[in-house]
Amino acid sequence: MTAPALLVPAVGARVAGKVVKYEVSNVLRSRWLLAYALFFLVATDALLRFGGDGTKALLSLVSVVLFIIPLVGVVFGTTYLYDAREFTEVLLAQPVGRRGLFAGLYLGLALPLSLGFAAGVSLPFAWHGFDAEGQRAALATLVAAGVALTFVFVALAFVIALRSDDKVRGLGAAIGVWLLLGLLYDGLVLFVVAMFGDWPLERPMLALMLANPVDLARVLLLLHFDVSALMGYTGAVFQRFFGGTTGIAVAAAALLAWVAAPVALGMRAFRRKDF
């Protein structure tokens, strides 16, 4: 391998680092990010004050996390990439690798959103304290699942924005993805169960659950809390197949795969797009 070829990864890493630094500082100054972090901070503090003990607050936060993070990630991510189009074109006019630029743009948004969520959820527990054993691990699992969903839906937003040049159409597609994965998916699963209830559906249900990162995050969290009544049909099937600790490991690995897959698709679309 020649010396210039050996230098390509290092140059790409430097480009990505500089873009990440610029974009993180830019996003951190955004009022939207401040409002996002404050929402989780106020919601968590209110649940700790008025919702009972810390475990009940964490269970209530599961629904909030599964609803808000995908919505903000996919909508804000789509808008962000459309608004950064001129900046992207200017950088691509320079001797800048597309791989490093995509990594910088992606991490420049996903990292601040993850930081805002993690800080908003963790700080109220820090000043209220933990009133039961295991709450630190439960909080860490909740934060990890929220961060993973942030990375998943920001990557999905980039895929949408890169495949559609029309901003309105792209935002419509982003909201459609959120509605499908976050709200309508469980209804579709129940419809399949009702239509094909006489057939053995355990393995198809597992496949349907693995096809939805929101379902994966919910099952991962509820397996950790050991609240089988709240898992729904797919979660119950998943628990029956894999059990407690094994199920947590499988769900976590599948959620990480959901992070990697849209990132790879977004990278491919970015490298092929004619800006």
PDB file of N, CA, C and O in Angstrom, residues 93-159:
ATOM      1  N   ALA A  93     -16.358  21.391  -2.093  1.00  0.00           N
ATOM      2  CA  ALA A  93     -15.549  22.081  -3.107  1.00  0.00           C
ATOM      3  C   ALA A  93     -14.066  22.074  -2.739  1.00  0.00           C
ATOM      4  O   ALA A  93     -13.210  22.363  -3.580  1.00  0.00           O
ATOM      5  N   GLN A  94     -13.766  21.768  -1.471  1.00  0.00           N
ATOM      6  CA  GLN A  94     -12.393  21.663  -1.010  1.00  0.00           C
ATOM      7  C   GLN A  94     -11.939  20.202  -1.120  1.00  0.00           C
ATOM      8  O   GLN A  94     -12.752  19.300  -1.338  1.00  0.00           O
ATOM      9  N   PRO A  95     -10.649  19.963  -0.958  1.00  0.00           N
ATOM     10  CA  PRO A  95     -10.166  18.560  -0.990  1.00  0.00           C
ATOM     11  C   PRO A  95     -10.533  17.826   0.306  1.00  0.00           C
ATOM     12  O   PRO A  95      -9.693  17.532   1.163  1.00  0.00           O
ATOM     13  N   VAL A  96     -11.823  17.554   0.455  1.00  0.00           N
ATOM     14  CA  VAL A  96     -12.346  16.926   1.666  1.00  0.00           C
ATOM     15  C   VAL A  96     -13.015  15.611   1.277  1.00  0.00           C
ATOM     16  O   VAL A  96     -13.814  15.559   0.333  1.00  0.00           O
ATOM     17  N   GLY A  97     -12.699  14.535   1.986  1.00  0.00           N
ATOM     18  CA  GLY A  97     -13.310  13.240   1.731  1.00  0.00           C
ATOM     19  C   GLY A  97     -14.756  13.204   2.203  1.00  0.00           C
ATOM     20  O   GLY A  97     -15.099  13.753   3.248  1.00  0.00           O
ATOM     21  N   ARG A  98     -15.598  12.573   1.421  1.00  0.00           N
ATOM     22  CA  ARG A  98     -17.020  12.513   1.778  1.00  0.00           C
ATOM     23  C   ARG A  98     -17.264  11.664   3.024  1.00  0.00           C
ATOM     24  O   ARG A  98     -18.171  11.938   3.786  1.00  0.00           O
ATOM     25  N   ARG A  99     -16.482  10.634   3.197  1.00  0.00           N
ATOM     26  CA  ARG A  99     -16.659   9.780   4.363  1.00  0.00           C
ATOM     27  C   ARG A  99     -16.434  10.563   5.653  1.00  0.00           C
ATOM     28  O   ARG A  99     -17.230  10.503   6.591  1.00  0.00           O
ATOM     29  N   GLY A 100     -15.340  11.322   5.686  1.00  0.00           N
ATOM     30  CA  GLY A 100     -15.050  12.119   6.878  1.00  0.00           C
ATOM     31  C   GLY A 100     -16.060  13.225   7.096  1.00  0.00           C
ATOM     32  O   GLY A 100     -16.443  13.516   8.236  1.00  0.00           O
ATOM     33  N   LEU A 101     -16.527  13.837   6.006  1.00  0.00           N
ATOM     34  CA  LEU A 101     -17.511  14.911   6.129  1.00  0.00           C
ATOM     35  C   LEU A 101     -18.842  14.362   6.643  1.00  0.00           C
ATOM     36  O   LEU A 101     -19.481  14.969   7.516  1.00  0.00           O
ATOM     37  N   PHE A 102     -19.269  13.212   6.120  1.00  0.00           N
ATOM     38  CA  PHE A 102     -20.519  12.621   6.605  1.00  0.00           C
ATOM     39  C   PHE A 102     -20.415  12.287   8.087  1.00  0.00           C
ATOM     40  O   PHE A 102     -21.343  12.555   8.866  1.00  0.00           O
ATOM     41  N   ALA A 103     -19.296  11.685   8.482  1.00  0.00           N
ATOM     42  CA  ALA A 103     -19.114  11.348   9.900  1.00  0.00           C
ATOM     43  C   ALA A 103     -19.161  12.596  10.768  1.00  0.00           C
ATOM     44  O   ALA A 103     -19.757  12.586  11.853  1.00  0.00           O
ATOM     45  N   GLY A 104     -18.541  13.680  10.283  1.00  0.00           N
ATOM     46  CA  GLY A 104     -18.560  14.920  11.056  1.00  0.00           C
ATOM     47  C   GLY A 104     -19.945  15.508  11.200  1.00  0.00           C
ATOM     48  O   GLY A 104     -20.354  15.932  12.286  1.00  0.00           O
ATOM     49  N   LEU A 105     -20.710  15.531  10.096  1.00  0.00           N
ATOM     50  CA  LEU A 105     -22.079  16.065  10.148  1.00  0.00           C
ATOM     51  C   LEU A 105     -22.972  15.207  11.040  1.00  0.00           C
ATOM     52  O   LEU A 105     -23.769  15.728  11.839  1.00  0.00           O
ATOM     53  N   TYR A 106     -22.845  13.902  10.907  1.00  0.00           N
ATOM     54  CA  TYR A 106     -23.693  12.989  11.675  1.00  0.00           C
ATOM     55  C   TYR A 106     -23.392  13.081  13.171  1.00  0.00           C
ATOM     56  O   TYR A 106     -24.295  13.280  13.993  1.00  0.00           O
ATOM     57  N   LEU A 107     -22.126  12.952  13.519  1.00  0.00           N
ATOM     58  CA  LEU A 107     -21.766  13.015  14.941  1.00  0.00           C
ATOM     59  C   LEU A 107     -21.972  14.408  15.510  1.00  0.00           C
ATOM     60  O   LEU A 107     -22.273  14.561  16.699  1.00  0.00           O
ATOM     61  N   GLY A 108     -21.840  15.426  14.651  1.00  0.00           N
ATOM     62  CA  GLY A 108     -22.046  16.799  15.108  1.00  0.00           C
ATOM     63  C   GLY A 108     -23.464  17.072  15.551  1.00  0.00           C
ATOM     64  O   GLY A 108     -23.713  18.024  16.303  1.00  0.00           O
ATOM     65  N   LEU A 109     -24.423  16.260  15.095  1.00  0.00           N
ATOM     66  CA  LEU A 109     -25.804  16.398  15.572  1.00  0.00           C
ATOM     67  C   LEU A 109     -26.147  15.338  16.608  1.00  0.00           C
ATOM     68  O   LEU A 109     -26.762  15.649  17.637  1.00  0.00           O
ATOM     69  N   ALA A 110     -25.771  14.086  16.355  1.00  0.00           N
ATOM     70  CA  ALA A 110     -26.159  12.997  17.260  1.00  0.00           C
ATOM     71  C   ALA A 110     -25.544  13.157  18.640  1.00  0.00           C
ATOM     72  O   ALA A 110     -26.208  12.886  19.657  1.00  0.00           O
ATOM     73  N   LEU A 111     -24.307  13.614  18.720  1.00  0.00           N
ATOM     74  CA  LEU A 111     -23.654  13.751  20.023  1.00  0.00           C
ATOM     75  C   LEU A 111     -24.304  14.830  20.897  1.00  0.00           C
ATOM     76  O   LEU A 111     -24.594  14.579  22.078  1.00  0.00           O
ATOM     77  N   PRO A 112     -24.566  16.049  20.384  1.00  0.00           N
ATOM     78  CA  PRO A 112     -25.244  17.043  21.237  1.00  0.00           C
ATOM     79  C   PRO A 112     -26.645  16.618  21.664  1.00  0.00           C
ATOM     80  O   PRO A 112     -27.045  16.858  22.803  1.00  0.00           O
ATOM     81  N   LEU A 113     -27.412  15.996  20.766  1.00  0.00           N
ATOM     82  CA  LEU A 113     -28.740  15.525  21.147  1.00  0.00           C
ATOM     83  C   LEU A 113     -28.642  14.470  22.245  1.00  0.00           C
ATOM     84  O   LEU A 113     -29.430  14.475  23.199  1.00  0.00           O
ATOM     85  N   SER A 114     -27.679  13.568  22.114  1.00  0.00           N
ATOM     86  CA  SER A 114     -27.485  12.546  23.144  1.00  0.00           C
ATOM     87  C   SER A 114     -27.067  13.176  24.468  1.00  0.00           C
ATOM     88  O   SER A 114     -27.554  12.785  25.539  1.00  0.00           O
ATOM     89  N   LEU A 115     -26.180  14.161  24.400  1.00  0.00           N
ATOM     90  CA  LEU A 115     -25.735  14.836  25.611  1.00  0.00           C
ATOM     91  C   LEU A 115     -26.879  15.577  26.285  1.00  0.00           C
ATOM     92  O   LEU A 115     -27.035  15.532  27.518  1.00  0.00           O
ATOM     93  N   GLY A 116     -27.715  16.268  25.494  1.00  0.00           N
ATOM     94  CA  GLY A 116     -28.851  16.983  26.062  1.00  0.00           C
ATOM     95  C   GLY A 116     -29.825  16.049  26.745  1.00  0.00           C
ATOM     96  O   GLY A 116     -30.315  16.322  27.846  1.00  0.00           O
ATOM     97  N   PHE A 117     -30.116  14.911  26.105  1.00  0.00           N
ATOM     98  CA  PHE A 117     -31.020  13.929  26.711  1.00  0.00           C
ATOM     99  C   PHE A 117     -30.421  13.347  27.986  1.00  0.00           C
ATOM    100  O   PHE A 117     -31.088  13.276  29.024  1.00  0.00           O
ATOM    101  N   ALA A 118     -29.162  12.914  27.913  1.00  0.00           N
ATOM    102  CA  ALA A 118     -28.534  12.279  29.076  1.00  0.00           C
ATOM    103  C   ALA A 118     -28.455  13.234  30.261  1.00  0.00           C
ATOM    104  O   ALA A 118     -28.733  12.848  31.405  1.00  0.00           O
ATOM    105  N   ALA A 119     -28.088  14.488  29.995  1.00  0.00           N
ATOM    106  CA  ALA A 119     -28.008  15.465  31.084  1.00  0.00           C
ATOM    107  C   ALA A 119     -29.388  15.755  31.662  1.00  0.00           C
ATOM    108  O   ALA A 119     -29.565  15.837  32.886  1.00  0.00           O
ATOM    109  N   GLY A 120     -30.387  15.913  30.782  1.00  0.00           N
ATOM    110  CA  GLY A 120     -31.733  16.226  31.252  1.00  0.00           C
ATOM    111  C   GLY A 120     -32.329  15.139  32.115  1.00  0.00           C
ATOM    112  O   GLY A 120     -33.064  15.424  33.076  1.00  0.00           O
ATOM    113  N   VAL A 121     -32.019  13.873  31.819  1.00  0.00           N
ATOM    114  CA  VAL A 121     -32.560  12.765  32.605  1.00  0.00           C
ATOM    115  C   VAL A 121     -31.722  12.500  33.860  1.00  0.00           C
ATOM    116  O   VAL A 121     -32.264  12.181  34.927  1.00  0.00           O
ATOM    117  N   SER A 122     -30.412  12.640  33.758  1.00  0.00           N
ATOM    118  CA  SER A 122     -29.529  12.247  34.859  1.00  0.00           C
ATOM    119  C   SER A 122     -29.448  13.280  35.979  1.00  0.00           C
ATOM    120  O   SER A 122     -29.349  12.912  37.163  1.00  0.00           O
ATOM    121  N   LEU A 123     -29.463  14.567  35.639  1.00  0.00           N
ATOM    122  CA  LEU A 123     -29.271  15.585  36.675  1.00  0.00           C
ATOM    123  C   LEU A 123     -30.331  15.543  37.776  1.00  0.00           C
ATOM    124  O   LEU A 123     -29.989  15.653  38.960  1.00  0.00           O
ATOM    125  N   PRO A 124     -31.636  15.390  37.452  1.00  0.00           N
ATOM    126  CA  PRO A 124     -32.608  15.297  38.554  1.00  0.00           C
ATOM    127  C   PRO A 124     -32.347  14.131  39.493  1.00  0.00           C
ATOM    128  O   PRO A 124     -32.533  14.252  40.716  1.00  0.00           O
ATOM    129  N   PHE A 125     -31.909  12.987  38.967  1.00  0.00           N
ATOM    130  CA  PHE A 125     -31.573  11.863  39.846  1.00  0.00           C
ATOM    131  C   PHE A 125     -30.346  12.189  40.689  1.00  0.00           C
ATOM    132  O   PHE A 125     -30.238  11.729  41.832  1.00  0.00           O
ATOM    133  N   ALA A 126     -29.423  12.970  40.128  1.00  0.00           N
ATOM    134  CA  ALA A 126     -28.225  13.327  40.890  1.00  0.00           C
ATOM    135  C   ALA A 126     -28.570  14.164  42.104  1.00  0.00           C
ATOM    136  O   ALA A 126     -28.009  13.964  43.188  1.00  0.00           O
ATOM    137  N   TRP A 127     -29.507  15.123  41.964  1.00  0.00           N
ATOM    138  CA  TRP A 127     -29.808  15.953  43.125  1.00  0.00           C
ATOM    139  C   TRP A 127     -30.930  15.393  44.004  1.00  0.00           C
ATOM    140  O   TRP A 127     -31.047  15.748  45.166  1.00  0.00           O
ATOM    141  N   HIS A 128     -31.775  14.510  43.457  1.00  0.00           N
ATOM    142  CA  HIS A 128     -32.787  13.864  44.303  1.00  0.00           C
ATOM    143  C   HIS A 128     -32.242  12.621  44.987  1.00  0.00           C
ATOM    144  O   HIS A 128     -32.766  12.198  46.020  1.00  0.00           O
ATOM    145  N   GLY A 129     -31.231  12.006  44.405  1.00  0.00           N
ATOM    146  CA  GLY A 129     -30.668  10.797  44.968  1.00  0.00           C
ATOM    147  C   GLY A 129     -31.417   9.552  44.509  1.00  0.00           C
ATOM    148  O   GLY A 129     -32.484   9.622  43.905  1.00  0.00           O
ATOM    149  N   PHE A 130     -30.822   8.405  44.800  1.00  0.00           N
ATOM    150  CA  PHE A 130     -31.398   7.115  44.437  1.00  0.00           C
ATOM    151  C   PHE A 130     -31.930   6.448  45.699  1.00  0.00           C
ATOM    152  O   PHE A 130     -31.204   6.288  46.675  1.00  0.00           O
ATOM    153  N   ASP A 131     -33.196   6.052  45.680  1.00  0.00           N
ATOM    154  CA  ASP A 131     -33.815   5.524  46.884  1.00  0.00           C
ATOM    155  C   ASP A 131     -33.957   4.007  46.871  1.00  0.00           C
ATOM    156  O   ASP A 131     -34.681   3.449  47.689  1.00  0.00           O
ATOM    157  N   ALA A 132     -33.333   3.327  45.949  1.00  0.00           N
ATOM    158  CA  ALA A 132     -33.398   1.862  45.909  1.00  0.00           C
ATOM    159  C   ALA A 132     -32.173   1.327  45.178  1.00  0.00           C
ATOM    160  O   ALA A 132     -31.602   2.004  44.319  1.00  0.00           O
ATOM    161  N   GLU A 133     -31.789   0.107  45.548  1.00  0.00           N
ATOM    162  CA  GLU A 133     -30.666  -0.527  44.879  1.00  0.00           C
ATOM    163  C   GLU A 133     -31.045  -0.856  43.434  1.00  0.00           C
ATOM    164  O   GLU A 133     -32.164  -1.239  43.140  1.00  0.00           O
ATOM    165  N   GLY A 134     -30.098  -0.745  42.565  1.00  0.00           N
ATOM    166  CA  GLY A 134     -30.335  -1.066  41.169  1.00  0.00           C
ATOM    167  C   GLY A 134     -30.833   0.089  40.335  1.00  0.00           C
ATOM    168  O   GLY A 134     -30.919  -0.039  39.111  1.00  0.00           O
ATOM    169  N   GLN A 135     -31.176   1.231  40.964  1.00  0.00           N
ATOM    170  CA  GLN A 135     -31.693   2.350  40.180  1.00  0.00           C
ATOM    171  C   GLN A 135     -30.610   2.978  39.310  1.00  0.00           C
ATOM    172  O   GLN A 135     -30.911   3.489  38.233  1.00  0.00           O
ATOM    173  N   ARG A 136     -29.372   2.943  39.776  1.00  0.00           N
ATOM    174  CA  ARG A 136     -28.286   3.482  38.941  1.00  0.00           C
ATOM    175  C   ARG A 136     -28.151   2.671  37.649  1.00  0.00           C
ATOM    176  O   ARG A 136     -27.994   3.236  36.568  1.00  0.00           O
ATOM    177  N   ALA A 137     -28.223   1.341  37.783  1.00  0.00           N
ATOM    178  CA  ALA A 137     -28.140   0.493  36.583  1.00  0.00           C
ATOM    179  C   ALA A 137     -29.343   0.710  35.681  1.00  0.00           C
ATOM    180  O   ALA A 137     -29.213   0.731  34.451  1.00  0.00           O
ATOM    181  N   ALA A 138     -30.531   0.868  36.279  1.00  0.00           N
ATOM    182  CA  ALA A 138     -31.737   1.111  35.476  1.00  0.00           C
ATOM    183  C   ALA A 138     -31.635   2.442  34.746  1.00  0.00           C
ATOM    184  O   ALA A 138     -32.008   2.543  33.567  1.00  0.00           O
ATOM    185  N   LEU A 139     -31.132   3.463  35.434  1.00  0.00           N
ATOM    186  CA  LEU A 139     -30.963   4.768  34.795  1.00  0.00           C
ATOM    187  C   LEU A 139     -29.940   4.686  33.672  1.00  0.00           C
ATOM    188  O   LEU A 139     -30.138   5.256  32.593  1.00  0.00           O
ATOM    189  N   ALA A 140     -28.841   3.957  33.905  1.00  0.00           N
ATOM    190  CA  ALA A 140     -27.821   3.807  32.862  1.00  0.00           C
ATOM    191  C   ALA A 140     -28.396   3.100  31.636  1.00  0.00           C
ATOM    192  O   ALA A 140     -28.093   3.468  30.493  1.00  0.00           O
ATOM    193  N   THR A 141     -29.240   2.090  31.859  1.00  0.00           N
ATOM    194  CA  THR A 141     -29.875   1.384  30.743  1.00  0.00           C
ATOM    195  C   THR A 141     -30.812   2.308  29.983  1.00  0.00           C
ATOM    196  O   THR A 141     -30.848   2.298  28.742  1.00  0.00           O
ATOM    197  N   LEU A 142     -31.582   3.117  30.718  1.00  0.00           N
ATOM    198  CA  LEU A 142     -32.488   4.067  30.067  1.00  0.00           C
ATOM    199  C   LEU A 142     -31.706   5.072  29.230  1.00  0.00           C
ATOM    200  O   LEU A 142     -32.079   5.365  28.077  1.00  0.00           O
ATOM    201  N   VAL A 143     -30.631   5.618  29.777  1.00  0.00           N
ATOM    202  CA  VAL A 143     -29.820   6.587  29.034  1.00  0.00           C
ATOM    203  C   VAL A 143     -29.196   5.934  27.810  1.00  0.00           C
ATOM    204  O   VAL A 143     -29.188   6.518  26.714  1.00  0.00           O
ATOM    205  N   ALA A 144     -28.672   4.709  27.971  1.00  0.00           N
ATOM    206  CA  ALA A 144     -28.051   4.016  26.835  1.00  0.00           C
ATOM    207  C   ALA A 144     -29.070   3.756  25.725  1.00  0.00           C
ATOM    208  O   ALA A 144     -28.769   3.941  24.538  1.00  0.00           O
ATOM    209  N   ALA A 145     -30.280   3.332  26.099  1.00  0.00           N
ATOM    210  CA  ALA A 145     -31.316   3.087  25.086  1.00  0.00           C
ATOM    211  C   ALA A 145     -31.711   4.382  24.390  1.00  0.00           C
ATOM    212  O   ALA A 145     -31.903   4.406  23.167  1.00  0.00           O
ATOM    213  N   GLY A 146     -31.824   5.478  25.151  1.00  0.00           N
ATOM    214  CA  GLY A 146     -32.159   6.763  24.549  1.00  0.00           C
ATOM    215  C   GLY A 146     -31.080   7.256  23.608  1.00  0.00           C
ATOM    216  O   GLY A 146     -31.379   7.791  22.522  1.00  0.00           O
ATOM    217  N   VAL A 147     -29.831   7.075  23.992  1.00  0.00           N
ATOM    218  CA  VAL A 147     -28.722   7.480  23.118  1.00  0.00           C
ATOM    219  C   VAL A 147     -28.721   6.644  21.836  1.00  0.00           C
ATOM    220  O   VAL A 147     -28.526   7.160  20.734  1.00  0.00           O
ATOM    221  N   ALA A 148     -28.955   5.327  21.984  1.00  0.00           N
ATOM    222  CA  ALA A 148     -28.999   4.464  20.799  1.00  0.00           C
ATOM    223  C   ALA A 148     -30.121   4.883  19.858  1.00  0.00           C
ATOM    224  O   ALA A 148     -29.927   4.953  18.631  1.00  0.00           O
ATOM    225  N   LEU A 149     -31.302   5.188  20.405  1.00  0.00           N
ATOM    226  CA  LEU A 149     -32.408   5.651  19.557  1.00  0.00           C
ATOM    227  C   LEU A 149     -32.073   6.979  18.893  1.00  0.00           C
ATOM    228  O   LEU A 149     -32.465   7.219  17.742  1.00  0.00           O
ATOM    229  N   THR A 150     -31.367   7.844  19.596  1.00  0.00           N
ATOM    230  CA  THR A 150     -30.939   9.111  18.995  1.00  0.00           C
ATOM    231  C   THR A 150     -30.072   8.851  17.771  1.00  0.00           C
ATOM    232  O   THR A 150     -30.296   9.424  16.689  1.00  0.00           O
ATOM    233  N   PHE A 151     -29.096   7.974  17.903  1.00  0.00           N
ATOM    234  CA  PHE A 151     -28.202   7.675  16.786  1.00  0.00           C
ATOM    235  C   PHE A 151     -28.956   6.998  15.642  1.00  0.00           C
ATOM    236  O   PHE A 151     -28.678   7.257  14.467  1.00  0.00           O
ATOM    237  N   VAL A 152     -29.922   6.131  15.981  1.00  0.00           N
ATOM    238  CA  VAL A 152     -30.702   5.450  14.944  1.00  0.00           C
ATOM    239  C   VAL A 152     -31.522   6.449  14.139  1.00  0.00           C
ATOM    240  O   VAL A 152     -31.474   6.474  12.897  1.00  0.00           O
ATOM    241  N   PHE A 153     -32.271   7.318  14.825  1.00  0.00           N
ATOM    242  CA  PHE A 153     -33.212   8.175  14.112  1.00  0.00           C
ATOM    243  C   PHE A 153     -32.526   9.375  13.465  1.00  0.00           C
ATOM    244  O   PHE A 153     -33.035   9.893  12.464  1.00  0.00           O
ATOM    245  N   VAL A 154     -31.397   9.816  13.981  1.00  0.00           N
ATOM    246  CA  VAL A 154     -30.632  10.828  13.257  1.00  0.00           C
ATOM    247  C   VAL A 154     -30.088  10.233  11.958  1.00  0.00           C
ATOM    248  O   VAL A 154     -30.111  10.876  10.901  1.00  0.00           O
ATOM    249  N   ALA A 155     -29.632   8.981  12.018  1.00  0.00           N
ATOM    250  CA  ALA A 155     -29.154   8.322  10.790  1.00  0.00           C
ATOM    251  C   ALA A 155     -30.283   8.128   9.792  1.00  0.00           C
ATOM    252  O   ALA A 155     -30.104   8.346   8.582  1.00  0.00           O
ATOM    253  N   LEU A 156     -31.471   7.730  10.261  1.00  0.00           N
ATOM    254  CA  LEU A 156     -32.622   7.602   9.368  1.00  0.00           C
ATOM    255  C   LEU A 156     -32.979   8.956   8.748  1.00  0.00           C
ATOM    256  O   LEU A 156     -33.347   9.030   7.564  1.00  0.00           O
ATOM    257  N   ALA A 157     -32.867  10.024   9.543  1.00  0.00           N
ATOM    258  CA  ALA A 157     -33.130  11.363   9.020  1.00  0.00           C
ATOM    259  C   ALA A 157     -32.152  11.710   7.901  1.00  0.00           C
ATOM    260  O   ALA A 157     -32.547  12.299   6.879  1.00  0.00           O
ATOM    261  N   PHE A 158     -30.891  11.358   8.075  1.00  0.00           N
ATOM    262  CA  PHE A 158     -29.902  11.646   7.034  1.00  0.00           C
ATOM    263  C   PHE A 158     -30.209  10.858   5.762  1.00  0.00           C
ATOM    264  O   PHE A 158     -30.059  11.377   4.653  1.00  0.00           O
ATOM    265  N   VAL A 159     -30.622   9.593   5.915  1.00  0.00           N
ATOM    266  CA  VAL A 159     -30.973   8.794   4.738  1.00  0.00           C
ATOM    267  C   VAL A 159     -32.133   9.454   3.983  1.00  0.00           C
ATOM    268  O   VAL A 159     -32.119   9.572   2.749  1.00  0.00           O
TER     269      VAL A 159
END
